[in-house]
Amino acid sequence: MPLLDVVANNVWAYSVPHSFMGLHVGARMTVVKLSAGGLLLHSPVPVDEPLAQELAALGEVTHIVCPNLFHHVFAADVKQRYPQAVLHGPAKLASKRKDLSLDAVLSETPHPDWGDDFELVFIEGSMLHETVFYHQASKTLIAADLIENFHQCDHGFTRWYLKLGGLWKVPGWHPVLRLVYLNRRKARASVTRILEWPFEKLSLAHGEVITDNARNQVRHGMEWLF
């Protein structure tokens, strides 16, 4: 059985168990085959030998992206496996992870290897410092912590937390985590730009990938911001 799940043409996802503050939220890495030929790993997770072989069959890993200030935990290990790959991350990640040597600062200006593949929006006014990717060819939005989308969870405490926040089987962002948006006016402007993209799917880090009507689901999940 393949380890990578197909999200769209030239877009795959790989999920692993992951806990944050006792919550079993999982983590997902999105893999994109660039038009230039290499592979981009968005929100890196551990890459073992079976996964490495499957990636190698798709192409050479040329870029590793930490999309915000929190999705960097496994970046050093993945970079060690792929030392030739360019490691990207937010400017402030360099001070947060002094042990992590970034090769490029992530911004709304695409890397030359990405110019024909992505449009980017940096979400202003948020402590996450996240840059969201839009893969134009497949109409797929790629994000880490824009929204979450849980339709199943075997961990009782996590399920209780999701239900309490109104997120059980409903895409959105937990009320507790909304505190990371320090300037909602700026954040609204950024999210408005994201919603202008005609994306149909969303590969996200926590919960299930949204494969149908993603734009409306993101709009609904971010209504609290407006």
N, CA, C and O of each residue as an XYZ file, in Angstrom:
904
protein
N       0.842     -1.202      0.000
C       0.000      0.000      0.000
C       0.879      1.254      0.000
O       1.832      1.337      0.774
N       0.572      2.220     -0.851
C       1.349      3.467     -0.856
C       1.220      4.199      0.479
O       0.167      4.178      1.115
N       2.302      4.841      0.884
C       2.284      5.623      2.108
C       1.689      7.012      1.873
O       1.049      7.588      2.753
N       1.911      7.530      0.678
C       1.434      8.867      0.340
C      -0.001      8.812     -0.167
O      -0.342      7.977     -1.004
N      -0.826      9.700      0.341
C      -2.205      9.828     -0.135
C      -2.255     10.877     -1.245
O      -1.673     11.954     -1.114
N      -2.937     10.565     -2.311
C      -3.083     11.522     -3.404
C      -4.103     12.585     -3.011
O      -5.233     12.264     -2.644
N      -3.698     13.856     -3.090
C      -4.596     14.978     -2.837
C      -5.120     15.527     -4.160
O      -6.313     15.784     -4.318
N      -4.198     15.700     -5.104
C      -4.528     16.218     -6.435
C      -3.383     15.830     -7.357
O      -2.429     15.179     -6.928
N      -3.473     16.222     -8.608
C      -2.397     15.928     -9.544
C      -1.097     16.592     -9.083
O      -1.036     17.813     -8.944
N      -0.065     15.791     -8.849
C       1.244     16.255     -8.375
C       1.233     16.796     -6.945
O       2.135     17.534     -6.550
N       0.214     16.427     -6.176
C       0.137     16.822     -4.759
C      -0.236     15.587     -3.938
O      -1.218     14.905     -4.234
N       0.560     15.311     -2.907
C       0.333     14.165     -2.035
C       0.392     14.615     -0.576
O       0.847     15.719     -0.275
N      -0.069     13.753      0.319
C      -0.013     14.058      1.750
C       0.397     12.816      2.523
O       0.117     11.687      2.119
N       1.071     13.053      3.649
C       1.512     11.963      4.519
C       1.272     12.391      5.959
O       1.750     13.442      6.387
N       0.532     11.576      6.706
C       0.142     11.934      8.066
C       0.822     11.042      9.098
O       1.070      9.863      8.846
N       1.121     11.614     10.261
C       1.724     10.874     11.362
C       1.026     11.260     12.661
O       0.477     12.358     12.750
N       1.031     10.386     13.679
C       0.519     10.776     14.998
C       1.399     11.878     15.588
O       2.619     11.869     15.428
N       0.762     12.819     16.268
C       1.527     13.894     16.902
C       0.664     14.514     17.997
O      -0.536     14.720     17.816
N       1.288     14.805     19.129
C       0.569     15.404     20.251
C       1.076     16.810     20.511
O       2.266     17.093     20.367
N       0.164     17.681     20.895
C       0.495     19.060     21.256
C      -0.275     19.408     22.519
O      -1.506     19.449     22.519
N       0.467     19.659     23.601
C      -0.129     19.988     24.893
C      -1.168     18.938     25.310
O      -2.229     19.272     25.838
N      -0.839     17.662     25.063
C      -1.707     16.571     25.460
C      -2.824     16.257     24.492
O      -3.575     15.303     24.699
N      -2.946     17.046     23.435
C      -3.991     16.835     22.439
C      -3.449     16.007     21.284
O      -2.367     16.290     20.771
N      -4.185     15.000     20.878
C      -3.765     14.131     19.780
C      -4.264     14.721     18.462
O      -5.299     14.311     17.936
N      -3.517     15.681     17.943
C      -3.966     16.418     16.752
C      -3.329     15.907     15.469
O      -3.748     16.294     14.378
N      -2.317     15.041     15.580
C      -1.656     14.540     14.383
C      -0.894     15.635     13.651
O      -0.931     16.802     14.042
N      -0.211     15.249     12.597
C       0.514     16.207     11.756
C       0.547     15.663     10.336
O       0.650     14.455     10.120
N       0.457     16.568      9.380
C       0.463     16.151      7.979
C       1.496     16.961      7.197
O       1.585     18.182      7.322
N       2.260     16.250      6.402
C       3.189     16.872      5.450
C       2.566     16.800      4.061
O       2.040     15.761      3.663
N       2.627     17.896      3.334
C       2.165     17.915      1.951
C       3.373     17.896      1.030
O       4.345     18.618      1.250
N       3.307     17.073      0.008
C       4.389     16.918     -0.963
C       3.892     17.403     -2.317
O       2.818     17.010     -2.773
N       4.682     18.261     -2.956
C       4.305     18.794     -4.260
C       5.430     18.543     -5.260
O       6.594     18.843     -4.994
N       5.066     17.992     -6.406
C       6.022     17.844     -7.507
C       6.032     19.165     -8.274
O       5.039     19.544     -8.894
N       7.165     19.856     -8.221
C       7.284     21.165     -8.855
C       7.409     21.019    -10.365
O       7.889     20.004    -10.869
N       6.970     22.046    -11.073
C       7.090     22.006    -12.526
C       8.549     21.978    -12.950
O       8.876     21.528    -14.048
N       9.442     22.469    -12.056
C      10.884     22.431    -12.334
C      11.451     21.030    -12.159
O      12.583     20.759    -12.560
N      10.658     20.130    -11.555
C      11.070     18.732    -11.470
C      11.320     18.183    -10.081
O      11.213     16.975     -9.874
N      11.649     19.038     -9.122
C      11.943     18.571     -7.774
C      10.690     18.446     -6.925
O       9.583     18.748     -7.369
N      10.893     17.992     -5.686
C       9.797     17.856     -4.739
C       9.920     18.902     -3.638
O      11.016     19.185     -3.152
N       8.793     19.465     -3.256
C       8.726     20.379     -2.117
C       7.991     19.667     -0.986
O       6.901     19.132     -1.187
N       8.594     19.665      0.204
C       7.980     19.084      1.403
C       7.487     20.230      2.280
O       8.286     21.001      2.811
N       6.179     20.337      2.428
C       5.563     21.410      3.215
C       5.190     20.866      4.582
O       4.512     19.843      4.678
N       5.622     21.537      5.638
C       5.365     21.129      7.021
C       5.949     19.743      7.281
O       5.207     18.771      7.432
N       7.283     19.652      7.334
C       7.952     18.347      7.381
C       7.606     17.518      8.607
O       7.451     18.031      9.715
N       7.490     16.217      8.366
C       7.305     15.215      9.421
C       8.431     14.194      9.251
O       9.129     14.233      8.238
N       8.631     13.285     10.205
C       9.733     12.322     10.068
C       9.652     11.513      8.770
O       8.584     11.051      8.368
N      10.803     11.360      8.136
C      10.900     10.590      6.896
C      11.739      9.347      7.172
O      12.955      9.437      7.345
N      11.080      8.180      7.213
C      11.816      6.940      7.407
C      12.177      6.354      6.038
O      11.865      6.940      5.002
N      12.829      5.204      6.047
C      13.321      4.645      4.788
C      12.203      4.292      3.809
O      12.331      4.605      2.625
N      11.105      3.650      4.247
C      10.028      3.368      3.284
C       9.448      4.631      2.645
O       9.181      4.656      1.443
N       9.255      5.674      3.450
C       8.738      6.924      2.892
C       9.767      7.563      1.967
O       9.411      8.100      0.919
N      11.042      7.509      2.351
C      12.098      8.075      1.516
C      12.137      7.392      0.154
O      12.356      8.053     -0.862
N      11.931      6.097      0.120
C      11.921      5.371     -1.150
C      10.745      5.794     -2.023
O      10.872      5.930     -3.240
N       9.602      5.998     -1.379
C       8.430      6.418     -2.138
C       8.613      7.831     -2.691
O       8.216      8.119     -3.820
N       9.216      8.708     -1.886
C       9.507     10.060     -2.368
C      10.506     10.026     -3.521
O      10.351     10.749     -4.505
N      11.524      9.188     -3.396
C      12.550      9.094     -4.436
C      11.962      8.657     -5.766
O      12.453      9.047     -6.825
N      10.912      7.850     -5.715
C      10.267      7.410     -6.949
C       9.544      8.564     -7.644
O       9.289      8.511     -8.847
N       9.216      9.605     -6.877
C       8.534     10.762     -7.444
C       9.506     11.825     -7.936
O       9.195     12.581     -8.857
N      10.683     11.880     -7.321
C      11.661     12.889     -7.710
C      12.611     13.207     -6.578
O      12.546     12.592     -5.513
N      13.479     14.152     -6.798
C      14.457     14.578     -5.789
C      13.842     15.646     -4.890
O      13.215     16.589     -5.373
N      14.027     15.491     -3.584
C      13.561     16.516     -2.648
C      14.478     17.728     -2.753
O      15.662     17.652     -2.424
N      13.923     18.845     -3.214
C      14.733     20.042     -3.429
C      14.390     21.187     -2.477
O      15.180     22.117     -2.317
N      13.205     21.125     -1.840
C      12.800     22.204     -0.938
C      12.060     21.624      0.265
O      11.236     20.720      0.126
N      12.367     22.159      1.447
C      11.692     21.808      2.693
C      11.161     23.106      3.284
O      11.919     24.054      3.491
N       9.857     23.152      3.555
C       9.226     24.401      3.997
C       8.638     24.266      5.392
O       7.771     23.425      5.630
N       9.113     25.096      6.310
C       8.459     25.281      7.607
C       7.519     26.464      7.425
O       7.988     27.602      7.383
N       6.215     26.245      7.314
C       5.308     27.316      6.908
C       5.004     28.357      7.971
O       4.523     29.446      7.657
N       5.282     28.028      9.232
C       5.050     29.000     10.299
C       6.013     28.743     11.459
O       6.949     27.954     11.328
N       5.785     29.403     12.583
C       6.713     29.316     13.715
C       6.514     28.067     14.568
O       7.196     27.902     15.579
N       5.594     27.185     14.180
C       5.326     25.996     14.980
C       5.573     24.698     14.231
O       5.818     23.669     14.861
N       5.517     24.715     12.939
C       5.698     23.481     12.165
C       7.153     23.345     11.702
O       7.472     23.409     10.515
N       8.008     23.156     12.696
C       9.448     23.073     12.445
C      10.098     21.936     13.229
O      11.302     21.706     13.113
N       9.297     21.223     14.030
C       9.843     20.260     14.993
C      10.738     19.222     14.324
O      11.770     18.851     14.883
N      10.364     18.751     13.145
C      11.100     17.674     12.481
C      11.989     18.178     11.345
O      12.575     17.382     10.612
N      12.087     19.487     11.202
C      12.806     20.059     10.057
C      14.281     19.682     10.039
O      14.831     19.385      8.979
N      14.926     19.692     11.202
C      16.362     19.397     11.248
C      16.643     17.969     10.785
O      17.596     17.726     10.045
N      15.814     17.034     11.222
C      16.014     15.636     10.830
C      15.787     15.437      9.333
O      16.517     14.690      8.682
N      14.770     16.108      8.792
C      14.490     15.972      7.363
C      15.596     16.636      6.545
O      15.997     16.122      5.501
N      16.082     17.768      7.021
C      17.184     18.435      6.341
C      18.442     17.565      6.367
O      19.208     17.548      5.403
N      18.651     16.854      7.452
C      19.811     15.961      7.534
C      19.713     14.838      6.499
O      20.719     14.418      5.928
N      18.504     14.364      6.269
C      18.314     13.324      5.254
C      18.490     13.885      3.849
O      18.981     13.202      2.950
N      18.078     15.150      3.672
C      18.164     15.787      2.352
C      19.006     17.068      2.452
O      18.468     18.170      2.335
N      20.310     16.932      2.666
C      21.145     18.120      2.891
C      21.207     19.065      1.699
O      21.511     20.246      1.859
N      20.919     18.551      0.503
C      20.973     19.397     -0.685
C      19.720     20.254     -0.837
O      19.710     21.200     -1.625
N      18.665     19.934     -0.094
C      17.406     20.671     -0.212
C      17.510     22.044      0.446
O      18.245     22.222      1.418
N      16.777     23.003     -0.086
C      16.730     24.355      0.478
C      15.697     24.372      1.599
O      14.535     24.025      1.386
N      16.125     24.779      2.796
C      15.233     24.838      3.955
C      14.693     26.257      4.108
O      15.456     27.210      4.266
N      13.362     26.384      4.059
C      12.693     27.682      4.159
C      11.946     27.796      5.477
O      11.467     26.796      6.013
N      11.844     29.012      6.000
C      11.062     29.244      7.204
C      10.862     30.727      7.425
O      11.554     31.539      6.810
N       9.917     31.106      8.302
C       9.688     32.520      8.606
C      10.941     33.161      9.181
O      11.775     32.488      9.786
N      11.064     34.461      8.989
C      12.249     35.179      9.464
C      12.478     34.963     10.961
O      13.618     34.794     11.393
N      11.407     34.967     11.753
C      11.554     34.853     13.207
C      11.889     33.438     13.660
O      12.248     33.227     14.819
N      11.776     32.466     12.758
C      12.116     31.100     13.143
C      13.606     30.965     13.434
O      14.014     30.135     14.246
N      14.407     31.774     12.776
C      15.865     31.725     12.998
C      16.219     32.047     14.440
O      17.153     31.467     14.992
N      15.486     32.964     15.055
C      15.763     33.303     16.458
C      15.109     32.303     17.407
O      15.607     32.086     18.511
N      14.011     31.697     16.995
C      13.340     30.697     17.836
C      14.112     29.391     17.845
O      14.213     28.738     18.884
N      14.659     29.001     16.700
C      15.414     27.759     16.565
C      16.831     28.089     16.114
O      17.165     27.970     14.935
N      17.656     28.505     17.067
C      19.024     28.888     16.718
C      19.834     27.698     16.224
O      20.872     27.868     15.585
N      19.351     26.480     16.524
C      20.044     25.282     16.062
C      19.666     24.913     14.633
O      20.267     24.020     14.035
N      18.670     25.604     14.090
C      18.153     25.298     12.762
C      18.651     26.352     11.786
O      18.310     27.529     11.903
N      19.447     25.931     10.837
C      20.043     26.866      9.880
C      19.168     26.962      8.634
O      19.157     26.053      7.803
N      18.435     28.065      8.509
C      17.582     28.279      7.339
C      18.424     28.679      6.130
O      19.389     29.435      6.245
N      18.038     28.159      4.983
C      18.704     28.534      3.732
C      18.003     29.695      3.048
O      18.611     30.406      2.248
N      16.720     29.890      3.359
C      15.945     30.960      2.723
C      14.820     31.385      3.651
O      14.227     30.561      4.347
N      14.533     32.683      3.654
C      13.433     33.222      4.456
C      12.151     33.136      3.640
O      12.095     33.589      2.496
N      11.134     32.557      4.238
C       9.854     32.381      3.566
C       9.117     33.711      3.513
O       8.985     34.395      4.528
N       8.643     34.072      2.342
C       7.903     35.324      2.169
C       6.895     35.141      1.042
O       6.752     34.043      0.504
N       6.204     36.208      0.688
C       5.235     36.137     -0.400
C       5.899     36.126     -1.773
O       5.233     35.907     -2.785
N       7.199     36.361     -1.809
C       7.930     36.287     -3.074
C       8.338     34.837     -3.310
O       9.135     34.296     -2.544
N       7.815     34.200     -4.345
C       8.131     32.789     -4.567
C       9.614     32.581     -4.853
O      10.266     33.429     -5.463
N      10.134     31.449     -4.406
C      11.475     31.043     -4.807
C      11.471     30.848     -6.323
O      10.452     30.448     -6.885
N      12.593     31.122     -6.994
C      12.623     30.949     -8.459
C      12.149     29.578     -8.928
O      11.577     29.460    -10.011
N      12.381     28.540     -8.121
C      11.922     27.200     -8.501
C      10.395     27.051     -8.423
O       9.830     26.108     -8.977
N       9.728     27.994     -7.727
C       8.285     27.877     -7.496
C       7.448     28.804     -8.360
O       6.220     28.722     -8.346
N       8.086     29.670     -9.099
C       7.367     30.754     -9.770
C       6.180     30.308    -10.599
O       5.179     31.021    -10.681
N       6.274     29.146    -11.209
C       5.185     28.660    -12.051
C       4.209     27.764    -11.300
O       3.281     27.218    -11.896
N       4.414     27.610     -9.995
C       3.610     26.654     -9.229
C       2.703     27.279     -8.184
O       1.559     26.853     -8.025
N       3.199     28.289     -7.464
C       2.473     28.784     -6.300
C       2.229     30.284     -6.329
O       3.000     31.057     -6.898
N       1.125     30.665     -5.693
C       0.930     32.026     -5.207
C       0.951     31.926     -3.687
O       0.532     30.914     -3.126
N       1.438     32.971     -3.014
C       1.640     32.916     -1.573
C       1.003     34.113     -0.878
O       0.998     35.221     -1.414
N       0.471     33.885      0.307
C      -0.024     34.967      1.164
C       0.512     34.763      2.575
O       0.336     33.700      3.170
N       1.162     35.782      3.096
C       1.591     35.782      4.496
C       0.453     36.348      5.338
O      -0.059     37.428      5.041
N       0.055     35.632      6.381
C      -1.044     36.087      7.222
C      -0.528     37.102      8.231
O       0.157     36.756      9.194
N      -0.869     38.355      7.990
C      -0.458     39.444      8.879
C      -1.252     39.395     10.182
O      -2.342     38.827     10.238
N      -0.697     39.990     11.212
C      -1.416     40.150     12.468
C      -1.530     38.908     13.317
O      -2.284     38.896     14.289
N      -0.794     37.854     12.974
C      -0.889     36.589     13.703
C       0.462     36.209     14.289
O       1.503     36.433     13.672
N       0.437     35.633     15.481
C       1.657     35.161     16.121
C       2.228     33.933     15.421
O       3.377     33.563     15.664
N       1.439     33.293     14.554
C       1.903     32.095     13.863
C       2.927     32.401     12.779
O       3.784     31.571     12.474
N       2.836     33.596     12.196
C       3.723     33.976     11.080
C       3.651     32.940      9.953
O       4.676     32.487      9.443
N       2.431     32.577      9.580
C       2.266     31.549      8.553
C       2.143     32.140      7.152
O       1.502     33.171      6.947
N       2.768     31.466      6.201
C       2.584     31.752      4.786
C       1.792     30.608      4.180
O       2.164     29.443      4.320
N       0.690     30.943      3.502
C      -0.204     29.957      2.900
C       0.111     29.841      1.414
O       0.361     30.842      0.743
N       0.098     28.610      0.906
C       0.451     28.316     -0.482
C      -0.803     27.980     -1.292
O      -1.685     27.264     -0.817
N      -0.869     28.496     -2.501
C      -1.916     28.094     -3.439
C      -1.251     27.461     -4.658
O      -0.521     28.117     -5.401
N      -1.523     26.165     -4.845
C      -0.976     25.443     -5.990
C      -1.941     25.642     -7.155
O      -3.027     25.064     -7.195
N      -1.518     26.467     -8.088
C      -2.426     26.919     -9.134
C      -2.902     25.790    -10.042
O      -4.084     25.729    -10.382
N      -2.008     24.910    -10.433
C      -2.356     23.883    -11.420
C      -3.454     22.950    -10.930
O      -4.304     22.523    -11.710
N      -3.436     22.634     -9.641
C      -4.425     21.693     -9.093
C      -5.528     22.380     -8.293
O      -6.429     21.715     -7.783
N      -5.464     23.715     -8.179
C      -6.422     24.482     -7.388
C      -6.487     23.966     -5.952
O      -7.561     23.784     -5.379
N      -5.289     23.736     -5.390
C      -5.183     23.212     -4.020
C      -4.548     24.248     -3.108
O      -3.474     24.772     -3.405
N      -5.209     24.539     -2.006
C      -4.639     25.396     -0.971
C      -3.835     24.506     -0.035
O      -4.283     23.418      0.327
N      -2.651     24.962      0.358
C      -1.792     24.200      1.262
C      -1.482     25.087      2.462
O      -0.863     26.142      2.323
N      -1.914     24.653      3.635
C      -1.740     25.451      4.848
C      -1.441     24.527      6.014
O      -1.677     23.321      5.944
N      -0.918     25.104      7.085
C      -0.670     24.327      8.299
C      -1.764     24.608      9.318
O      -2.510     23.707      9.699
N      -1.858     25.853      9.758
C      -2.752     26.196     10.862
C      -3.766     27.276     10.497
O      -4.078     28.138     11.318
N      -4.276     27.234      9.279
C      -5.339     28.158      8.899
C      -6.651     27.715      9.547
O      -7.313     28.503     10.221
N      -7.018     26.459      9.342
C      -8.151     25.848     10.043
C      -7.792     24.398     10.354
O      -6.783     23.885      9.870
N      -8.617     23.747     11.158
C      -8.496     22.319     11.431
C      -9.796     21.644     11.001
O     -10.836     22.294     10.890
N      -9.727     20.328     10.759
C     -10.906     19.645     10.212
C     -10.952     18.201     10.712
O     -10.501     17.282     10.028
N     -11.504     18.015     11.915
C     -11.531     16.691     12.544
C     -12.906     16.042     12.417
O     -13.909     16.575     12.892
N     -12.930     14.889     11.771
C     -14.157     14.111     11.661
C     -14.042     12.773     12.385
O     -15.014     12.023     12.480
N     -12.841     12.481     12.897
C     -12.653     11.273     13.689
C     -11.498     11.498     14.657
O     -10.534     12.197     14.347
N     -11.616     10.895     15.825
C     -10.568     11.008     16.844
C     -10.841      9.967     17.916
O     -11.930      9.922     18.488
N      -9.845      9.129     18.184
C     -10.000      8.059     19.166
C      -9.595      8.486     20.572
O      -9.747      7.716     21.521
N      -9.078      9.713     20.716
C      -8.589     10.183     22.012
C      -9.686     11.007     22.687
O     -10.095     12.053     22.182
N     -10.156     10.516     23.841
C     -11.292     11.137     24.504
C     -11.103     12.603     24.844
O     -11.989     13.417     24.583
N      -9.950     12.956     25.430
C      -9.714     14.337     25.830
C      -9.684     15.262     24.622
O     -10.230     16.364     24.667
N      -9.040     14.812     23.529
C      -8.984     15.625     22.320
C     -10.378     15.812     21.733
O     -10.732     16.910     21.301
N     -11.165     14.748     21.718
C     -12.528     14.834     21.184
C     -13.366     15.807     22.024
O     -14.151     16.582     21.477
N     -13.200     15.765     23.340
C     -13.908     16.699     24.227
C     -13.499     18.136     23.931
O     -14.342     19.030     23.870
N     -12.195     18.352     23.748
C     -11.671     19.685     23.436
C     -12.268     20.216     22.125
O     -12.646     21.384     22.038
N     -12.349     19.358     21.117
C     -12.901     19.763     19.827
C     -14.388     20.072     19.943
O     -14.863     21.060     19.384
N     -15.120     19.237     20.661
C     -16.556     19.467     20.814
C     -16.816     20.750     21.601
O     -17.726     21.511     21.272
N     -16.019     20.984     22.632
C     -16.177     22.198     23.434
C     -15.952     23.446     22.594
O     -16.596     24.473     22.807
N     -15.030     23.349     21.636
C     -14.730     24.495     20.780
C     -15.598     24.584     19.543
O     -15.389     25.461     18.705
N     -16.573     23.687     19.413
C     -17.453     23.711     18.248
C     -16.802     23.222     16.982
O     -17.244     23.563     15.885
N     -15.736     22.409     17.117
C     -14.975     21.971     15.944
C     -15.127     20.489     15.632
O     -14.441     19.981     14.745
N     -16.007     19.781     16.338
C     -16.161     18.360     16.059
C     -16.955     18.192     14.772
O     -18.142     18.511     14.712
N     -16.277     17.682     13.736
C     -16.858     17.477     12.407
C     -17.281     18.782     11.748
O     -18.120     18.793     10.847
N     -16.687     19.888     12.211
C     -16.940     21.209     11.619
C     -15.595     21.904     11.431
O     -14.911     22.155     12.423
N     -15.182     22.226     10.204
C     -13.896     22.896     10.000
C     -13.869     24.258     10.693
O     -14.848     25.003     10.655
N     -12.753     24.570     11.317
C     -12.653     25.877     11.969
C     -11.360     26.009     12.752
O     -10.401     25.265     12.542
N     -11.358     26.970     13.652
C     -10.195     27.288     14.467
C     -10.671     27.488     15.892
O     -11.557     28.305     16.145
N     -10.091     26.750     16.823
C     -10.592     26.707     18.198
C     -10.585     28.094     18.854
O      -9.631     28.851     18.673
N     -11.632     28.435     19.609
C     -11.686     29.742     20.284
C     -10.466     30.051     21.134
O     -10.038     31.203     21.199
N      -9.900     29.043     21.787
C      -8.698     29.276     22.595
C      -7.536     29.736     21.718
O      -6.771     30.619     22.107
N      -7.406     29.137     20.534
C      -6.291     29.456     19.653
C      -6.478     30.768     18.896
O      -5.536     31.272     18.284
N      -7.675     31.317     18.933
C      -7.911     32.593     18.245
C      -7.121     33.728     18.871
O      -6.973     34.799     18.282
N      -6.616     33.481     20.070
C      -5.805     34.498     20.749
C      -4.505     34.796     20.016
O      -3.882     35.830     20.257
N      -4.083     33.892     19.114
C      -2.831     34.142     18.392
C      -2.991     35.259     17.364
O      -2.001     35.766     16.835
N      -4.243     35.646     17.078
C      -4.484     36.738     16.138
C      -4.513     38.057     16.906
O      -5.549     38.456     17.437
N      -3.378     38.718     16.958
C      -3.238     39.929     17.750
C      -3.841     41.145     17.046
O      -4.315     42.072     17.702
N      -3.823     41.142     15.722
C      -4.376     42.257     14.951
C      -5.360     41.671     13.941
O      -4.977     41.275     12.840
N      -6.605     41.623     14.326
C      -7.603     40.962     13.480
C      -7.873     41.727     12.194
O      -8.233     41.127     11.181
N      -7.708     43.021     12.222
C      -7.918     43.808     10.999
C      -6.930     43.389      9.924
O      -7.307     43.171      8.773
N      -5.658     43.278     10.306
C      -4.650     42.843      9.347
C      -4.879     41.403      8.915
O      -4.727     41.062      7.742
N      -5.246     40.560      9.876
C      -5.488     39.146      9.554
C      -6.661     39.003      8.597
O      -6.615     38.186      7.678
N      -7.707     39.784      8.804
C      -8.870     39.738      7.905
C      -8.464     40.060      6.474
O      -8.912     39.414      5.527
N      -7.617     41.060      6.334
C      -7.167     41.438      4.988
C      -6.406     40.293      4.327
O      -6.571     40.046      3.133
N      -5.575     39.597      5.096
C      -4.812     38.472      4.548
C      -5.732     37.317      4.164
O      -5.595     36.740      3.085
N      -6.669     36.983      5.051
C      -7.581     35.874      4.775
C      -8.487     36.209      3.595
O      -8.839     35.326      2.814
N      -8.863     37.466      3.463
C      -9.661     37.885      2.312
C      -8.908     37.621      1.012
O      -9.494     37.177      0.025
N      -7.622     37.895      1.020
C      -6.800     37.620     -0.169
C      -6.766     36.122     -0.471
O      -6.843     35.714     -1.630
N      -6.651     35.311      0.576
C      -6.640     33.861      0.394
C      -7.950     33.385     -0.228
O      -7.952     32.532     -1.115
N      -9.058     33.942      0.245
C     -10.365     33.524     -0.242
C     -10.643     33.982     -1.668
O     -11.619     33.546     -2.279
N      -9.805     34.846     -2.196
C      -9.943     35.258     -3.594
C      -9.406     34.195     -4.553
O      -9.733     34.202     -5.740
N      -8.590     33.292     -4.041
C      -8.092     32.204     -4.888
C      -9.216     31.196     -5.147
O     -10.008     30.932     -4.242
N      -9.309     30.634     -6.334
C     -10.373     29.680     -6.646
C     -10.013     28.242     -6.260
O     -10.156     27.324     -7.068
N      -9.550     28.054     -5.034
C      -9.121     26.712     -4.632
C     -10.318     25.809     -4.377
O     -11.375     26.253     -3.927
N     -10.124     24.540     -4.676
C     -11.176     23.538     -4.526
C     -10.852     22.521     -3.440
O     -11.750     21.873     -2.903
N      -9.544     22.379     -3.111
C      -9.108     21.434     -2.092
C      -8.209     22.150     -1.089
O      -7.632     23.197     -1.382
N      -8.106     21.566      0.092
C      -7.221     22.112      1.128
C      -6.474     20.981      1.806
O      -7.079     20.101      2.419
N      -5.159     21.011      1.691
C      -4.310     20.096      2.446
C      -3.837     20.840      3.682
O      -3.118     21.833      3.577
N      -4.239     20.364      4.850
C      -3.922     21.046      6.105
C      -3.167     20.113      7.035
O      -3.019     18.925      6.751
N      -2.692     20.653      8.143
C      -1.815     19.870      9.015
C      -2.567     19.010     10.026
O      -2.082     17.949     10.417
N      -3.753     19.460     10.455
C      -4.438     18.784     11.558
C      -5.886     18.458     11.172
O      -6.680     19.352     10.878
N      -6.206     17.179     11.181
C      -7.523     16.747     10.773
C      -7.475     16.163      9.370
O      -6.414     15.762      8.891
N      -8.622     16.116      8.717
C      -8.704     15.499      7.403
C      -8.565     16.532      6.288
O      -9.023     17.669      6.406
N      -7.921     16.107      5.206
C      -7.826     16.934      4.005
C      -9.233     17.226      3.498
O     -10.098     16.351      3.516
N      -9.459     18.450      3.048
C     -10.759     18.824      2.484
C     -10.659     18.711      0.960
O      -9.886     19.428      0.324
N     -11.434     17.820      0.399
C     -11.322     17.532     -1.033
C     -12.493     18.065     -1.843
O     -12.515     17.923     -3.065
N     -13.466     18.675     -1.176
C     -14.635     19.164     -1.891
C     -15.092     20.493     -1.293
O     -15.234     20.630     -0.078
N     -15.319     21.464     -2.172
C     -15.890     22.744     -1.732
C     -15.046     23.402     -0.646
O     -15.585     23.988      0.293
N     -13.725     23.307     -0.773
C     -12.824     23.778      0.280
C     -12.932     25.282      0.512
O     -12.850     25.739      1.652
N     -13.112     26.043     -0.540
C     -13.151     27.499     -0.384
C     -14.299     27.927      0.529
O     -14.114     28.766      1.411
N     -15.469     27.359      0.322
C     -16.606     27.699      1.181
C     -16.393     27.203      2.604
O     -16.822     27.848      3.560
N     -15.734     26.064      2.745
C     -15.494     25.535      4.091
C     -14.485     26.391      4.849
O     -14.624     26.590      6.056
N     -13.478     26.895      4.155
C     -12.522     27.808      4.800
C     -13.227     29.114      5.164
O     -13.023     29.652      6.252
N     -14.047     29.617      4.257
C     -14.786     30.848      4.552
C     -15.646     30.662      5.801
O     -15.682     31.533      6.669
N     -16.325     29.545      5.887
C     -17.159     29.276      7.063
C     -16.306     29.125      8.317
O     -16.660     29.635      9.379
N     -15.176     28.419      8.191
C     -14.311     28.181      9.340
C     -13.628     29.415      9.874
O     -13.191     29.439     11.025
N     -13.529     30.455      9.037
C     -12.874     31.708      9.461
C     -13.866     32.837      9.673
O     -13.464     33.993      9.804
N     -15.152     32.523      9.709
C     -16.174     33.568      9.888
C     -15.962     34.370     11.171
O     -16.252     35.565     11.222
N     -15.453     33.698     12.206
C     -15.244     34.380     13.498
C     -14.306     35.574     13.370
O     -14.382     36.518     14.157
N     -13.425     35.530     12.379
C     -12.446     36.606     12.207
C     -13.091     37.858     11.609
O     -12.556     38.958     11.749
N     -14.214     37.697     10.956
C     -14.864     38.802     10.265
C     -16.024     39.390     11.060
O     -16.671     40.332     10.604
